[in-house]
Structures are given as structure tokens and as C-alpha cells.
Tab-separated table of C-alpha atoms in Angstrom:
chain	number	residue	atom	x	y	z
J	1	MET	CA	44.275	110.925	126.776
J	2	LYS	CA	48.072	110.577	126.827
J	3	LYS	CA	48.075	108.762	123.461
J	4	GLU	CA	45.758	111.393	122.039
J	5	ILE	CA	48.112	114.161	123.095
J	6	ILE	CA	51.073	112.401	121.447
J	7	LYS	CA	49.081	111.801	118.256
J	8	PHE	CA	47.817	115.390	118.325
J	9	ILE	CA	51.399	116.627	118.610
J	10	LEU	CA	52.471	114.467	115.647
J	11	VAL	CA	49.595	115.740	113.527
J	12	GLY	CA	50.340	119.231	114.789
J	13	CYS	CA	53.973	118.965	113.698
J	14	SER	CA	52.958	118.016	110.174
J	15	ASN	CA	50.246	120.677	110.203
J	16	THR	CA	52.742	123.253	111.469
J	17	ILE	CA	55.201	122.473	108.689
J	18	ILE	CA	52.450	122.902	106.100
J	19	GLY	CA	50.947	125.984	107.724
J	20	ILE	CA	54.159	127.817	108.541
J	21	ALA	CA	55.546	127.216	105.052
J	22	ILE	CA	52.425	128.775	103.565
J	23	ILE	CA	52.282	131.635	106.094
J	24	TYR	CA	55.890	132.697	105.710
J	25	PHE	CA	55.843	132.213	101.939
J	26	LEU	CA	52.825	134.482	101.629
J	27	TYR	CA	54.111	136.994	104.188
J	28	ASN	CA	57.749	137.200	103.088
J	29	ILE	CA	57.783	136.228	99.396
J	30	LEU	CA	54.382	137.416	98.163
J	31	LYS	CA	54.301	140.318	100.680
J	32	MET	CA	50.764	139.608	101.865
J	33	GLY	CA	49.690	140.992	105.258
J	34	TYR	CA	49.591	139.431	108.725
J	35	TRP	CA	45.928	138.366	108.616
J	36	VAL	CA	45.862	137.143	105.001
J	37	SER	CA	49.070	135.137	105.370
J	38	SER	CA	48.141	133.532	108.660
J	39	GLY	CA	44.545	132.944	107.520
J	40	CYS	CA	45.559	131.126	104.330
J	41	GLY	CA	48.065	128.985	106.217
J	42	TYR	CA	45.432	127.996	108.740
J	43	ILE	CA	42.752	127.233	106.178
J	44	ILE	CA	44.996	124.806	104.317
J	45	GLY	CA	46.509	123.394	107.493
J	46	SER	CA	43.057	122.975	109.006
J	47	ILE	CA	41.836	120.814	106.163
J	48	TRP	CA	44.820	118.505	106.718
J	49	SER	CA	44.315	118.629	110.479
J	50	TYR	CA	40.621	117.776	110.275
J	51	PHE	CA	41.131	114.503	108.459
J	52	MET	CA	44.217	113.486	110.434
J	53	ASN	CA	42.762	114.265	113.863
J	54	LYS	CA	39.361	112.798	113.041
J	55	ASN	CA	40.759	109.499	111.811
J	56	PHE	CA	44.164	109.157	113.495
J	57	THR	CA	44.169	111.132	116.740
J	58	PHE	CA	40.627	110.829	118.065
J	59	GLN	CA	39.471	107.909	115.863
J	60	TYR	CA	36.083	109.534	115.525
J	61	LYS	CA	33.867	107.206	113.489
J	62	ASN	CA	30.609	109.154	113.315
J	63	LYS	CA	29.850	110.259	109.779
J	64	ASN	CA	27.806	113.395	110.034
J	65	TRP	CA	28.122	117.049	109.228
J	66	LYS	CA	27.743	118.095	112.861
J	67	ASN	CA	31.389	117.450	113.667
J	68	VAL	CA	32.500	119.214	110.457
J	69	VAL	CA	30.543	122.303	111.518
J	70	ARG	CA	31.970	122.041	115.038
J	71	PHE	CA	35.474	121.736	113.594
J	72	ILE	CA	35.023	124.828	111.442
J	73	ILE	CA	33.630	126.811	114.391
J	74	ASN	CA	36.501	125.626	116.585
J	75	ILE	CA	39.161	126.529	114.022
J	76	ILE	CA	37.704	129.983	113.432
J	77	LEU	CA	37.365	130.746	117.146
J	78	CYS	CA	40.830	129.436	118.010
J	79	TYR	CA	42.388	131.343	115.120
J	80	VAL	CA	40.681	134.659	115.856
J	81	VAL	CA	41.275	134.472	119.611
J	82	ALA	CA	44.907	133.322	119.330
J	83	TYR	CA	45.982	135.824	116.700
J	84	ALA	CA	43.947	138.704	118.107
J	85	ILE	CA	45.745	138.188	121.424
J	86	ALA	CA	49.161	137.374	119.945
J	87	LYS	CA	49.712	140.464	117.848
J	88	PRO	CA	48.977	143.236	120.363
J	89	MET	CA	50.600	141.281	123.211
J	90	THR	CA	53.775	140.589	121.240
J	91	MET	CA	53.959	144.128	119.876
J	92	GLN	CA	53.592	145.581	123.382
J	93	ILE	CA	56.268	143.285	124.814
J	94	CYS	CA	58.585	144.118	121.917
J	95	ARG	CA	58.046	147.860	122.415
J	96	ILE	CA	59.157	147.470	126.031
J	97	ILE	CA	61.934	144.879	125.755
J	98	PHE	CA	63.120	145.201	122.131
J	99	PRO	CA	62.134	148.683	120.922
J	100	GLN	CA	64.698	148.572	118.106
J	101	LEU	CA	62.990	145.652	116.295
J	102	SER	CA	61.277	146.470	113.033
J	103	LEU	CA	57.527	146.091	112.618
J	104	LYS	CA	58.150	143.153	110.262
J	105	ILE	CA	60.184	141.243	112.878
J	106	GLN	CA	57.597	142.014	115.558
J	107	GLU	CA	54.815	140.666	113.342
J	108	GLU	CA	56.844	137.537	112.584
J	109	MET	CA	57.284	137.004	116.324
J	110	ALA	CA	53.530	137.544	116.778
J	111	LEU	CA	52.868	134.857	114.158
J	112	LEU	CA	54.890	132.386	116.245
J	113	VAL	CA	53.154	133.390	119.477
J	114	GLY	CA	49.807	133.031	117.728
J	115	MET	CA	50.731	129.508	116.647
J	116	GLY	CA	51.455	128.515	120.233
J	117	LEU	CA	48.208	129.953	121.575
J	118	TYR	CA	46.257	128.440	118.701
J	119	THR	CA	47.716	124.972	119.327
J	120	VAL	CA	46.666	124.895	122.980
J	121	LEU	CA	43.173	126.241	122.294
J	122	ASN	CA	42.737	123.937	119.309
J	123	PHE	CA	43.620	120.736	121.195
J	124	PHE	CA	40.957	121.334	123.821
J	125	GLY	CA	38.438	122.489	121.233
J	126	GLN	CA	38.912	119.383	119.130
J	127	LYS	CA	38.993	117.026	122.107
J	128	PHE	CA	35.938	118.357	123.921
J	129	PHE	CA	33.905	120.062	121.191
J	130	CYS	CA	34.636	118.581	117.756
J	131	PHE	CA	35.405	114.928	118.304
J	132	ARG	CA	33.886	114.228	121.688
J	133	LEU	CA	32.175	110.917	122.052
J	134	GLU	CA	28.437	111.369	121.881
J	135	GLU	CA	26.538	110.115	124.908
J	136	LYS	CA	23.633	107.845	124.072
């Protein structure tokens, strides 16, 4: 499991670079909202992540649609849970500790918090739900 964690982190770093570039480009340059920006970044990053984690991290050799469906379910659940928690939690903390911060800065902080929560949830989801070894 130690090697898997290291590989997952490497894939996650590349995925994060792709995802965060898309998220912040859409949010800051194209002025799209919190959910649209983060959603688009995660959709594109998830496609990359699926192939890299399937083949490189977990070396999952089964060729069926079941793990694709599991992956999609995992990504959606991790995304919704992480970002639904991140935004209100971060906004509340900012209201208490940093009340002078603009809404835009608070949302950008929430995007980062969401990424952290998503990463932790996603590792366990992929390890134990998406790419688990099937018992015979």
C-alpha cells in the first residue's frame, strides 16, 4: 500500500496541475462560478486520473465497465461531498477569523480546501471501491 500511496500522490500532483489550471482559468479569467469552474476542472482531471491510477497506481488489469462506473460514482460522490463541505466551512471560518476578506478570496480558499478533502476521499474510494481486487 505504501507504493500505491506514493504513485497516487504522483498522479495526484499531475492531476492537480491540470485541474487547478482549468479551475482557476475558468474562475478568474472566464469569470465562471465556483461550481462550474471546479466541476470542469474535475471532469477533465478525472479522465486523466482514471487512466493513470488504473494502469500505473493500482495496476488494475480487469477490462470491464464495472470499474468505470464505480470510478464515475466515486468521483461524483467525492467531488460533491468535498466541495459541499469545503465552501460553507471555509466561508464560516473566514467570517470569524478573516472577516475583511472578499467573497472571491474566500471562494478561492474554499476551492483549495475542497481539493484537499477530495484527495483524501478519492484515494480511499479508488483503492477500496474502484480498483479493488475482485475476490474469486
